[in-house]
Amino acid sequence: MDMVSNILGIDKVNMDGKLILIEEQHDSNANFLLSSIIFNALKKNHGIYFVLFHNTFNHYHNIGMKFGYNLTLLKEKGKVTIIEPMKILASDVHHMCKQTPNNIMHDVLAIIKNEYHNMIRDSKPVIILIDDLSNFYNLGFNLKESMYFIRYLRSLIKDYSTSQLCIVTHTYKYKSQSCIPTTFAYGLKHMAQLFILVEPFQTGHCSDASGKIAINWRIDTIRTKYNWPEIARYIYKLSDHHVQIHAPGTSAC
């Protein structure tokens, strides 16, 4: 995980107040990036606030155990907070059916805000992890409502400048404006200070590698300071307990 954090640059850059966007294209897997971001935040003694629309907390706990950290234990110590809006909404389906998407949005944001304020009482930095925002559209949200959600979250971390925000959103390789998740990700990446694209190989499965990543720091001064290109491209290979990352052209794919 240290190697992944180093390649992303999050071990060097002050991430206070910043937004990381991870675009996970269909048939790819961005879990290793989230694990690296979590691992890096824990090393810096940050609080972790999971807002999970897709994967469960047990999913992240199991991944964490492979890489040497116990999220369940950290949750018991108050260093990790977890809310799963889909479970909250599903627990009262009859009430949800009577609600408009706008009302559902405000209910979810109220929960997020309350838990966030509980976390920052001890004045420690907090990272809010959103997985996976594309699930909004299963609740009937449109593009405008999704952007409102993001603006609200950004206002939260702006009020407490040592917090940061990490968003994962799933996309498809459709260029049509009718594909809302892809259109949403395109707009959101212009707000992010760090944009990471995870995509599969065009030719399909490869035994020597799992997929491709592109890392785009969108702040010129940061790229200049560390002599980073505008977009850094890598090949990654996932196994049960390891992640390998190489420069393009060093695998058979």
Short mmCIF file of C-alpha atoms in Angstrom, two decimals:
data_model
loop_
_atom_site.label_atom_id
_atom_site.label_comp_id
_atom_site.label_asym_id
_atom_site.label_seq_id
_atom_site.Cartn_x
_atom_site.Cartn_y
_atom_site.Cartn_z
CA MET A 1 0.00 0.00 0.00
CA ASP A 2 2.94 2.34 0.61
CA MET A 3 3.97 1.83 -3.01
CA VAL A 4 0.49 2.72 -4.30
CA SER A 5 0.32 5.81 -2.05
CA ASN A 6 3.73 6.87 -3.36
CA ILE A 7 2.67 6.49 -6.99
CA LEU A 8 -0.53 8.46 -6.33
CA GLY A 9 1.50 11.11 -4.50
CA ILE A 10 -0.85 11.31 -1.51
CA ASP A 11 2.02 10.50 0.87
CA LYS A 12 3.79 13.72 -0.20
CA VAL A 13 1.02 16.24 -0.88
CA ASN A 14 -0.94 17.98 1.87
CA MET A 15 -4.46 16.67 1.14
CA ASP A 16 -6.31 19.07 3.46
CA GLY A 17 -9.47 20.39 1.81
CA LYS A 18 -8.87 18.40 -1.37
CA LEU A 19 -11.17 16.22 -3.46
CA ILE A 20 -9.99 12.90 -4.89
CA LEU A 21 -12.16 11.45 -7.64
CA ILE A 22 -11.77 7.80 -8.67
CA GLU A 23 -13.56 6.88 -11.88
CA GLU A 24 -13.98 3.12 -12.03
CA GLN A 25 -14.88 2.06 -15.55
CA HIS A 26 -17.01 -1.01 -16.05
CA ASP A 27 -15.04 -4.29 -15.81
CA SER A 28 -12.29 -2.69 -13.70
CA ASN A 29 -11.62 -2.71 -9.96
CA ALA A 30 -10.62 0.39 -7.95
CA ASN A 31 -10.67 -1.27 -4.52
CA PHE A 32 -6.89 -1.25 -4.25
CA LEU A 33 -6.83 2.54 -4.66
CA LEU A 34 -9.35 3.04 -1.87
CA SER A 35 -7.36 0.67 0.33
CA SER A 36 -4.25 2.75 -0.32
CA ILE A 37 -6.05 6.00 0.51
CA ILE A 38 -7.42 4.47 3.73
CA PHE A 39 -3.99 3.09 4.67
CA ASN A 40 -2.34 6.48 4.06
CA ALA A 41 -5.00 8.31 6.11
CA LEU A 42 -4.62 5.90 9.03
CA LYS A 43 -0.83 6.40 9.02
CA LYS A 44 -1.51 10.12 9.45
CA ASN A 45 -4.00 9.43 12.28
CA HIS A 46 -6.99 10.71 10.29
CA GLY A 47 -10.53 9.67 11.05
CA ILE A 48 -12.23 7.61 8.30
CA TYR A 49 -15.87 8.32 7.47
CA PHE A 50 -17.41 5.73 5.12
CA VAL A 51 -20.56 6.68 3.21
CA LEU A 52 -21.29 3.43 1.38
CA PHE A 53 -23.86 3.24 -1.38
CA HIS A 54 -22.42 0.09 -2.97
CA ASN A 55 -19.94 -2.12 -1.08
CA THR A 56 -20.60 -3.00 2.55
CA PHE A 57 -18.41 -2.20 5.54
CA ASN A 58 -17.55 -5.91 5.86
CA HIS A 59 -16.16 -5.76 2.34
CA TYR A 60 -13.72 -3.02 3.36
CA HIS A 61 -12.93 -4.73 6.65
CA ASN A 62 -11.98 -7.94 4.83
CA ILE A 63 -9.76 -6.05 2.38
CA GLY A 64 -8.14 -4.14 5.25
CA MET A 65 -7.27 -7.34 7.08
CA LYS A 66 -5.33 -8.49 4.01
CA PHE A 67 -3.27 -5.30 4.11
CA GLY A 68 -2.69 -5.14 7.84
CA TYR A 69 -5.37 -2.88 9.35
CA ASN A 70 -8.56 -3.78 11.25
CA LEU A 71 -11.42 -1.40 10.45
CA THR A 72 -13.81 -3.08 12.87
CA LEU A 73 -11.41 -2.50 15.76
CA LEU A 74 -10.86 1.09 14.64
CA LYS A 75 -14.63 1.57 14.49
CA GLU A 76 -14.92 0.39 18.10
CA LYS A 77 -12.25 2.95 19.05
CA GLY A 78 -14.20 5.76 17.35
CA LYS A 79 -11.64 6.31 14.59
CA VAL A 80 -13.93 4.96 11.88
CA THR A 81 -17.56 5.89 11.24
CA ILE A 82 -19.82 4.09 8.79
CA ILE A 83 -23.21 4.89 7.31
CA GLU A 84 -24.89 2.87 4.56
CA PRO A 85 -27.68 5.07 3.13
CA MET A 86 -29.15 2.28 0.99
CA LYS A 87 -29.72 0.13 4.10
CA ILE A 88 -31.23 3.08 5.97
CA LEU A 89 -33.63 3.83 3.13
CA ALA A 90 -34.49 0.15 2.56
CA SER A 91 -35.38 -0.25 6.24
CA ASP A 92 -38.42 1.97 5.66
CA VAL A 93 -39.45 1.25 2.07
CA HIS A 94 -43.03 2.47 2.56
CA HIS A 95 -41.81 5.86 3.73
CA MET A 96 -39.26 6.06 0.90
CA CYS A 97 -41.91 5.37 -1.74
CA LYS A 98 -43.82 8.44 -0.57
CA GLN A 99 -40.71 10.63 -0.72
CA THR A 100 -39.46 12.65 -3.67
CA PRO A 101 -35.77 12.27 -4.67
CA ASN A 102 -35.19 15.76 -3.25
CA ASN A 103 -36.57 14.75 0.16
CA ILE A 104 -34.52 11.54 0.15
CA MET A 105 -31.44 13.62 -0.66
CA HIS A 106 -32.01 15.93 2.31
CA ASP A 107 -32.55 12.94 4.64
CA VAL A 108 -29.25 11.38 3.55
CA LEU A 109 -27.36 14.66 3.85
CA ALA A 110 -28.73 15.28 7.33
CA ILE A 111 -27.38 11.90 8.49
CA ILE A 112 -24.00 12.55 6.88
CA LYS A 113 -23.74 16.01 8.46
CA ASN A 114 -24.62 14.81 11.97
CA GLU A 115 -22.10 11.97 11.95
CA TYR A 116 -19.42 14.21 10.43
CA HIS A 117 -19.83 16.80 13.18
CA ASN A 118 -19.52 14.02 15.77
CA MET A 119 -16.22 12.97 14.21
CA ILE A 120 -14.60 16.41 14.11
CA ARG A 121 -15.29 17.19 17.78
CA ASP A 122 -11.82 15.95 18.74
CA SER A 123 -10.29 18.27 16.08
CA LYS A 124 -8.62 15.44 14.14
CA PRO A 125 -8.59 15.46 10.34
CA VAL A 126 -11.28 13.37 8.67
CA ILE A 127 -11.49 11.81 5.22
CA ILE A 128 -14.99 11.21 3.84
CA LEU A 129 -15.09 8.20 1.48
CA ILE A 130 -18.08 7.93 -0.87
CA ASP A 131 -18.60 4.54 -2.58
CA ASP A 132 -20.24 4.40 -5.17
CA LEU A 133 -21.97 7.64 -6.14
CA SER A 134 -23.37 6.24 -9.39
CA ASN A 135 -25.87 4.30 -7.25
CA PHE A 136 -27.70 7.60 -6.79
CA TYR A 137 -29.43 7.00 -10.09
CA ASN A 138 -31.06 3.84 -8.72
CA LEU A 139 -32.93 6.14 -6.33
CA GLY A 140 -34.23 8.35 -9.13
CA PHE A 141 -31.76 11.21 -8.77
CA ASN A 142 -30.88 13.29 -11.80
CA LEU A 143 -27.65 15.07 -12.68
CA LYS A 144 -28.67 18.34 -10.99
CA GLU A 145 -29.49 16.63 -7.70
CA SER A 146 -26.23 14.66 -7.76
CA MET A 147 -24.22 17.86 -8.22
CA TYR A 148 -26.10 19.44 -5.31
CA PHE A 149 -25.01 16.50 -3.15
CA ILE A 150 -21.37 17.10 -4.09
CA ARG A 151 -21.54 20.84 -3.46
CA TYR A 152 -22.97 20.14 -0.01
CA LEU A 153 -20.15 17.75 0.86
CA ARG A 154 -17.55 20.21 -0.38
CA SER A 155 -19.06 22.91 1.83
CA LEU A 156 -18.71 20.56 4.83
CA ILE A 157 -14.98 20.05 4.35
CA LYS A 158 -14.50 23.74 3.52
CA ASP A 159 -15.77 24.64 7.00
CA TYR A 160 -13.20 22.27 8.52
CA SER A 161 -10.16 22.73 6.32
CA THR A 162 -8.15 19.68 7.43
CA SER A 163 -10.83 17.30 6.11
CA GLN A 164 -10.71 15.76 2.64
CA LEU A 165 -13.15 14.05 0.33
CA CYS A 166 -12.72 10.91 -1.79
CA ILE A 167 -15.43 9.87 -4.24
CA VAL A 168 -15.67 6.67 -6.25
CA THR A 169 -18.09 6.58 -9.15
CA HIS A 170 -18.68 3.82 -11.68
CA THR A 171 -18.89 4.67 -15.37
CA TYR A 172 -19.37 3.06 -18.76
CA LYS A 173 -17.58 3.65 -22.03
CA TYR A 174 -20.51 5.46 -23.56
CA LYS A 175 -19.92 8.90 -25.02
CA SER A 176 -23.64 9.68 -25.25
CA GLN A 177 -24.94 12.44 -22.99
CA SER A 178 -27.81 10.08 -22.12
CA CYS A 179 -25.41 8.01 -19.97
CA ILE A 180 -25.80 10.02 -16.77
CA PRO A 181 -23.06 8.32 -14.67
CA THR A 182 -20.46 9.04 -17.37
CA THR A 183 -21.65 12.63 -17.86
CA PHE A 184 -21.60 13.17 -14.08
CA ALA A 185 -18.03 11.87 -13.76
CA TYR A 186 -16.90 14.12 -16.60
CA GLY A 187 -18.19 17.20 -14.78
CA LEU A 188 -16.95 16.07 -11.39
CA LYS A 189 -13.35 15.53 -12.48
CA HIS A 190 -13.04 19.27 -13.16
CA MET A 191 -13.74 19.89 -9.46
CA ALA A 192 -11.18 17.36 -8.23
CA GLN A 193 -7.60 18.19 -7.32
CA LEU A 194 -6.64 14.55 -7.96
CA PHE A 195 -8.43 12.53 -10.64
CA ILE A 196 -7.70 8.80 -11.02
CA LEU A 197 -9.12 6.73 -13.86
CA VAL A 198 -9.20 2.93 -13.55
CA GLU A 199 -10.06 1.08 -16.75
CA PRO A 200 -9.90 -2.42 -18.22
CA PHE A 201 -7.86 -3.44 -21.22
CA GLN A 202 -9.61 -2.88 -24.54
CA THR A 203 -8.70 -6.41 -25.61
CA GLY A 204 -10.27 -7.93 -22.49
CA HIS A 205 -8.62 -10.30 -19.97
CA CYS A 206 -4.85 -10.42 -19.53
CA SER A 207 -3.07 -12.99 -17.35
CA ASP A 208 -0.13 -10.66 -16.67
CA ALA A 209 -2.11 -7.58 -15.55
CA SER A 210 -5.53 -6.56 -14.26
CA GLY A 211 -6.03 -3.16 -15.88
CA LYS A 212 -4.79 0.38 -16.39
CA ILE A 213 -4.75 3.51 -14.23
CA ALA A 214 -4.21 7.15 -15.17
CA ILE A 215 -3.28 9.67 -12.46
CA ASN A 216 -4.00 13.33 -13.11
CA TRP A 217 -2.98 15.94 -10.54
CA ARG A 218 -4.95 18.99 -11.66
CA ILE A 219 -2.84 21.54 -9.73
CA ASP A 220 0.08 22.88 -11.75
CA THR A 221 2.16 23.92 -8.73
CA ILE A 222 2.01 20.39 -7.28
CA ARG A 223 3.03 18.76 -10.56
CA THR A 224 5.89 21.22 -10.99
CA LYS A 225 7.14 20.72 -7.44
CA TYR A 226 7.41 16.93 -7.87
CA ASN A 227 8.16 16.92 -11.58
CA TRP A 228 5.05 14.87 -12.38
CA PRO A 229 3.53 14.70 -15.86
CA GLU A 230 0.02 16.01 -16.41
CA ILE A 231 -1.19 12.42 -16.71
CA ALA A 232 0.85 9.48 -15.38
CA ARG A 233 -0.17 6.09 -16.80
CA TYR A 234 0.45 2.67 -15.26
CA ILE A 235 -0.52 -0.99 -15.53
CA TYR A 236 -1.66 -2.77 -12.36
CA LYS A 237 -1.85 -6.43 -11.35
CA LEU A 238 -3.99 -7.55 -8.41
CA SER A 239 -3.50 -10.67 -6.30
CA ASP A 240 -4.98 -11.71 -2.95
CA HIS A 241 -2.45 -9.83 -0.79
CA HIS A 242 -0.45 -7.72 -3.20
CA VAL A 243 -0.71 -5.00 -5.82
CA GLN A 244 1.91 -4.63 -8.50
CA ILE A 245 2.15 -1.48 -10.61
CA HIS A 246 4.39 -1.01 -13.65
CA ALA A 247 4.95 1.48 -16.40
CA PRO A 248 3.18 0.72 -19.72
CA GLY A 249 5.07 -1.62 -22.02
CA THR A 250 6.55 -3.75 -19.25
CA SER A 251 3.87 -6.46 -19.40
CA ALA A 252 2.64 -8.66 -22.22
CA CYS A 253 -0.73 -6.85 -22.49
#
